[in-house]
Amino acid sequence: MKWLATLTSILLLGTPQVLAEPPACDQSEASCVLDAAWTAALLLPEEKRLRLSSAFLEVAQISGDDDVVRKWEDRFDRSAKDLPEYADYGWQVAEPILAAGGLDSLLSLAESRADPLNFGRADVLLAAGKRLHLSDEAAALKVNQAMLNMLANASDFEKPNLAHAAAELAMARCDADLFQQARRSTDAPDNMRYAFWQARIRGDALSLLSAVRAIDNEDDTRDIRRVLDGYRAVLENGYCAPQKTAIGG
């Protein structure tokens, strides 16, 4: 009977430890990601936390969850309806070029850095690629590949912006290979924005909650902004469809 007493002791002692472990997420996904980001933000001075209000409210609003929106409106004593809207500069430039000369004209201007793509060509190509992705995936892929090819001749100043835009387009297209290729060329490939973009492709943002809570930055809001910006892509686009394996799985 000694073995039975020992087993009983193990079970009795072990059970509280198991029960004490909190679930990864016992609310909606958006609520859990926002809460994790707020946990990290608590290290910041109050003034800097308040600067994050727009970013938190934007994600809450995009979630479409009224309870989540109210929670963050109450926290910041601010309405999500008052958030500003921003024009899509990239598309404003890309649309007339595509309409007049098609994709080849846009890419030619971008490669030669000719006006109006002598400045901000990364933003213009990203906007064009995202729009084309909705109607012509082959054209969107062509834009994505062209952006990566342009990295070879890009200035040290432009290269990170171009790589970032290429990574964002690849994420929007659910292209894991091009995403990783572009991510490696950015100036901060390991930041949480890219982690959430990869999670969108993989299909599990909740796996990043512990990493978000572990952010240790008492001075800069940048890490929290990267989390929120990265996760908003999940909310805006949904998760990518599971990739089929070579054997059809």
Tab-separated table of C-alpha atoms in Angstrom:
chain	number	residue	atom	x	y	z
A	1	MET	CA	0.000	0.000	0.000
A	2	LYS	CA	3.046	2.259	0.292
A	3	TRP	CA	3.075	2.776	-3.473
A	4	LEU	CA	-0.569	3.907	-3.316
A	5	ALA	CA	0.216	6.500	-0.650
A	6	THR	CA	3.148	7.780	-2.691
A	7	LEU	CA	0.999	8.050	-5.839
A	8	THR	CA	-1.703	9.874	-3.888
A	9	SER	CA	0.860	12.370	-2.558
A	10	ILE	CA	2.197	13.055	-6.056
A	11	LEU	CA	-1.298	13.626	-7.397
A	12	LEU	CA	-2.266	15.886	-4.525
A	13	LEU	CA	0.904	17.928	-4.767
A	14	GLY	CA	0.922	18.083	-8.543
A	15	THR	CA	-2.676	19.087	-9.101
A	16	PRO	CA	-2.409	22.659	-7.734
A	17	GLN	CA	0.595	23.292	-9.985
A	18	VAL	CA	-1.334	22.227	-13.066
A	19	LEU	CA	-4.393	24.225	-12.123
A	20	ALA	CA	-2.275	27.288	-11.350
A	21	GLU	CA	-1.054	27.569	-14.950
A	22	PRO	CA	-3.186	30.207	-16.715
A	23	PRO	CA	-4.684	29.346	-20.082
A	24	ALA	CA	-2.955	30.864	-23.106
A	25	CYS	CA	-6.097	32.838	-23.876
A	26	ASP	CA	-9.516	32.567	-22.251
A	27	GLN	CA	-10.988	35.539	-24.133
A	28	SER	CA	-11.161	36.516	-27.784
A	29	GLU	CA	-7.845	36.475	-29.609
A	30	ALA	CA	-7.858	40.251	-30.108
A	31	SER	CA	-8.552	40.835	-26.428
A	32	CYS	CA	-5.688	38.579	-25.396
A	33	VAL	CA	-3.175	40.168	-27.767
A	34	LEU	CA	-4.149	43.662	-26.635
A	35	ASP	CA	-3.934	42.656	-22.981
A	36	ALA	CA	-0.489	41.136	-23.532
A	37	ALA	CA	0.679	44.323	-25.252
A	38	TRP	CA	-0.690	46.391	-22.383
A	39	THR	CA	1.177	44.248	-19.861
A	40	ALA	CA	4.404	45.149	-21.660
A	41	ALA	CA	3.350	48.788	-21.960
A	42	LEU	CA	2.960	49.080	-18.184
A	43	LEU	CA	6.744	49.391	-17.964
A	44	LEU	CA	6.523	52.712	-19.787
A	45	PRO	CA	5.888	56.047	-18.072
A	46	GLU	CA	2.211	57.011	-18.124
A	47	GLU	CA	2.811	59.789	-20.636
A	48	LYS	CA	4.262	57.335	-23.150
A	49	ARG	CA	1.503	54.798	-22.537
A	50	LEU	CA	-1.041	57.456	-23.443
A	51	ARG	CA	0.770	58.030	-26.726
A	52	LEU	CA	-0.174	54.465	-27.615
A	53	SER	CA	-3.898	55.102	-27.265
A	54	SER	CA	-4.541	55.495	-30.996
A	55	ALA	CA	-2.665	52.293	-31.804
A	56	PHE	CA	-4.587	50.269	-29.192
A	57	LEU	CA	-7.941	51.733	-30.230
A	58	GLU	CA	-7.289	51.107	-33.912
A	59	VAL	CA	-6.660	47.414	-33.288
A	60	ALA	CA	-9.672	47.186	-30.995
A	61	GLN	CA	-11.887	48.782	-33.634
A	62	ILE	CA	-10.601	46.544	-36.436
A	63	SER	CA	-11.377	43.501	-34.274
A	64	GLY	CA	-15.093	44.228	-34.669
A	65	ASP	CA	-15.681	43.168	-31.071
A	66	ASP	CA	-17.858	45.764	-29.328
A	67	ASP	CA	-16.793	44.601	-25.876
A	68	VAL	CA	-13.124	44.988	-26.777
A	69	VAL	CA	-13.733	48.452	-28.219
A	70	ARG	CA	-15.579	49.603	-25.096
A	71	LYS	CA	-12.858	48.246	-22.833
A	72	TRP	CA	-10.138	50.262	-24.536
A	73	GLU	CA	-12.284	53.345	-24.956
A	74	ASP	CA	-12.888	53.267	-21.207
A	75	ARG	CA	-9.209	52.739	-20.473
A	76	PHE	CA	-8.147	55.777	-22.495
A	77	ASP	CA	-11.345	57.785	-21.970
A	78	ARG	CA	-11.471	58.296	-25.722
A	79	SER	CA	-13.803	57.228	-28.527
A	80	ALA	CA	-12.501	54.978	-31.284
A	81	LYS	CA	-14.766	56.871	-33.695
A	82	ASP	CA	-12.521	59.914	-33.356
A	83	LEU	CA	-9.477	58.190	-34.808
A	84	PRO	CA	-8.088	59.956	-37.899
A	85	GLU	CA	-8.173	58.387	-41.345
A	86	TYR	CA	-5.093	58.491	-43.546
A	87	ALA	CA	-4.947	58.667	-47.322
A	88	ASP	CA	-3.131	55.900	-49.198
A	89	TYR	CA	-0.325	57.928	-50.762
A	90	GLY	CA	1.167	54.918	-52.505
A	91	TRP	CA	-2.048	54.058	-54.300
A	92	GLN	CA	-2.657	57.684	-55.244
A	93	VAL	CA	0.598	57.548	-57.210
A	94	ALA	CA	0.311	53.992	-58.509
A	95	GLU	CA	-3.284	54.045	-59.754
A	96	PRO	CA	-2.923	56.570	-62.615
A	97	ILE	CA	0.333	54.960	-63.777
A	98	LEU	CA	-1.280	51.520	-63.910
A	99	ALA	CA	-4.309	52.948	-65.682
A	100	ALA	CA	-2.206	54.688	-68.325
A	101	GLY	CA	0.638	52.269	-68.953
A	102	GLY	CA	-0.001	49.083	-66.994
A	103	LEU	CA	2.283	47.196	-64.658
A	104	ASP	CA	5.315	47.239	-66.966
A	105	SER	CA	5.227	51.035	-66.981
A	106	LEU	CA	5.043	51.167	-63.180
A	107	LEU	CA	7.943	48.756	-62.738
A	108	SER	CA	10.048	50.567	-65.330
A	109	LEU	CA	9.571	53.882	-63.547
A	110	ALA	CA	10.385	52.239	-60.229
A	111	GLU	CA	13.545	50.529	-61.476
A	112	SER	CA	14.868	53.766	-63.005
A	113	ARG	CA	13.662	55.888	-60.066
A	114	ALA	CA	11.983	58.214	-62.569
A	115	ASP	CA	9.426	60.821	-61.522
A	116	PRO	CA	7.020	60.314	-59.749
A	117	LEU	CA	8.814	57.270	-58.329
A	118	ASN	CA	12.067	59.047	-57.644
A	119	PHE	CA	10.904	59.160	-54.019
A	120	GLY	CA	8.844	56.657	-52.043
A	121	ARG	CA	8.868	53.880	-54.616
A	122	ALA	CA	8.598	51.243	-51.864
A	123	ASP	CA	5.236	52.654	-50.721
A	124	VAL	CA	3.964	52.925	-54.291
A	125	LEU	CA	4.933	49.371	-55.222
A	126	LEU	CA	3.498	47.993	-51.991
A	127	ALA	CA	0.161	49.724	-52.607
A	128	ALA	CA	0.079	48.472	-56.195
A	129	GLY	CA	1.009	44.938	-55.183
A	130	LYS	CA	-1.702	44.784	-52.526
A	131	ARG	CA	-4.371	45.961	-54.959
A	132	LEU	CA	-3.204	43.612	-57.710
A	133	HIS	CA	-3.217	40.711	-55.248
A	134	LEU	CA	-7.004	41.029	-55.099
A	135	SER	CA	-7.459	40.600	-58.848
A	136	ASP	CA	-4.253	39.349	-60.488
A	137	GLU	CA	-1.993	37.220	-58.295
A	138	ALA	CA	0.590	36.724	-61.054
A	139	ALA	CA	0.972	40.494	-61.336
A	140	ALA	CA	1.246	40.853	-57.551
A	141	LEU	CA	3.981	38.208	-57.496
A	142	LYS	CA	5.801	40.096	-60.256
A	143	VAL	CA	5.745	43.256	-58.140
A	144	ASN	CA	7.001	41.349	-55.107
A	145	GLN	CA	9.889	39.815	-57.020
A	146	ALA	CA	10.782	43.164	-58.583
A	147	MET	CA	10.984	44.784	-55.157
A	148	LEU	CA	13.401	42.124	-53.984
A	149	ASN	CA	15.505	42.530	-57.124
A	150	MET	CA	15.711	46.280	-56.513
A	151	LEU	CA	17.411	45.657	-53.185
A	152	ALA	CA	20.679	44.951	-54.989
A	153	ASN	CA	20.977	48.544	-56.214
A	154	ALA	CA	19.123	50.328	-53.418
A	155	SER	CA	20.938	52.833	-51.217
A	156	ASP	CA	21.704	51.983	-47.621
A	157	PHE	CA	18.963	54.435	-46.663
A	158	GLU	CA	16.319	52.947	-48.958
A	159	LYS	CA	17.144	49.253	-48.637
A	160	PRO	CA	15.430	48.661	-45.257
A	161	ASN	CA	12.255	50.437	-46.441
A	162	LEU	CA	12.182	48.470	-49.670
A	163	ALA	CA	12.803	45.185	-47.842
A	164	HIS	CA	10.082	46.021	-45.313
A	165	ALA	CA	7.582	46.755	-48.094
A	166	ALA	CA	8.542	43.531	-49.884
A	167	ALA	CA	8.022	41.584	-46.650
A	168	GLU	CA	4.617	43.194	-46.118
A	169	LEU	CA	3.494	42.372	-49.646
A	170	ALA	CA	4.709	38.785	-49.290
A	171	MET	CA	2.801	38.514	-46.012
A	172	ALA	CA	-0.339	39.894	-47.673
A	173	ARG	CA	0.097	37.326	-50.438
A	174	CYS	CA	0.744	34.501	-47.939
A	175	ASP	CA	4.079	33.792	-49.607
A	176	ALA	CA	6.228	32.305	-46.840
A	177	ASP	CA	9.371	31.977	-48.956
A	178	LEU	CA	9.451	35.544	-50.273
A	179	PHE	CA	8.479	36.808	-46.827
A	180	GLN	CA	11.519	35.207	-45.227
A	181	GLN	CA	13.768	36.411	-48.045
A	182	ALA	CA	12.593	40.002	-47.624
A	183	ARG	CA	12.587	39.832	-43.822
A	184	ARG	CA	16.261	38.892	-43.751
A	185	SER	CA	17.091	42.110	-45.629
A	186	THR	CA	15.295	44.423	-43.189
A	187	ASP	CA	17.162	46.295	-40.487
A	188	ALA	CA	15.328	44.504	-37.642
A	189	PRO	CA	14.302	41.036	-38.857
A	190	ASP	CA	13.607	39.692	-35.371
A	191	ASN	CA	11.155	42.361	-34.244
A	192	MET	CA	7.615	41.499	-33.193
A	193	ARG	CA	5.936	43.028	-36.232
A	194	TYR	CA	7.528	40.398	-38.451
A	195	ALA	CA	6.797	37.711	-35.883
A	196	PHE	CA	3.077	38.504	-36.129
A	197	TRP	CA	3.237	38.634	-39.911
A	198	GLN	CA	4.824	35.199	-39.901
A	199	ALA	CA	2.143	34.053	-37.451
A	200	ARG	CA	-0.495	35.183	-39.945
A	201	ILE	CA	1.071	32.956	-42.592
A	202	ARG	CA	1.487	30.100	-40.106
A	203	GLY	CA	-1.948	30.572	-38.560
A	204	ASP	CA	-1.378	31.166	-34.832
A	205	ALA	CA	-0.883	34.631	-33.337
A	206	LEU	CA	-1.621	33.343	-29.831
A	207	SER	CA	1.699	31.513	-29.810
A	208	LEU	CA	3.346	34.937	-29.438
A	209	LEU	CA	1.578	36.047	-26.254
A	210	SER	CA	4.425	35.087	-23.935
A	211	ALA	CA	6.952	36.886	-26.120
A	212	VAL	CA	4.779	40.004	-26.111
A	213	ARG	CA	4.410	39.986	-22.333
A	214	ALA	CA	8.182	39.556	-22.008
A	215	ILE	CA	8.990	42.796	-23.862
A	216	ASP	CA	11.288	44.735	-21.558
A	217	ASN	CA	11.533	48.349	-22.688
A	218	GLU	CA	10.982	51.148	-20.207
A	219	ASP	CA	11.827	54.022	-22.534
A	220	ASP	CA	10.508	53.451	-26.050
A	221	THR	CA	7.016	52.708	-27.393
A	222	ARG	CA	8.441	51.225	-30.580
A	223	ASP	CA	8.238	47.569	-29.498
A	224	ILE	CA	4.577	47.873	-28.513
A	225	ARG	CA	3.755	49.647	-31.766
A	226	ARG	CA	5.361	46.809	-33.688
A	227	VAL	CA	3.181	44.283	-31.877
A	228	LEU	CA	0.006	46.219	-32.599
A	229	ASP	CA	0.937	46.943	-36.211
A	230	GLY	CA	1.866	43.324	-36.778
A	231	TYR	CA	-1.342	41.984	-35.284
A	232	ARG	CA	-3.573	44.408	-37.166
A	233	ALA	CA	-2.517	42.590	-40.361
A	234	VAL	CA	-4.014	39.410	-38.896
A	235	LEU	CA	-7.284	41.197	-38.174
A	236	GLU	CA	-7.439	43.009	-41.499
A	237	ASN	CA	-6.569	40.028	-43.682
A	238	GLY	CA	-7.391	36.937	-41.638
A	239	TYR	CA	-5.082	33.951	-41.502
A	240	CYS	CA	-3.567	32.431	-44.605
A	241	ALA	CA	-4.948	29.139	-45.837
A	242	PRO	CA	-2.870	26.146	-44.684
A	243	GLN	CA	-0.099	25.356	-47.133
A	244	LYS	CA	-0.391	22.010	-48.905
A	245	THR	CA	2.581	19.697	-48.626
A	246	ALA	CA	4.280	17.984	-51.533
A	247	ILE	CA	2.345	14.793	-50.804
A	248	GLY	CA	-0.961	16.603	-50.815
A	249	GLY	CA	-1.464	16.848	-47.058
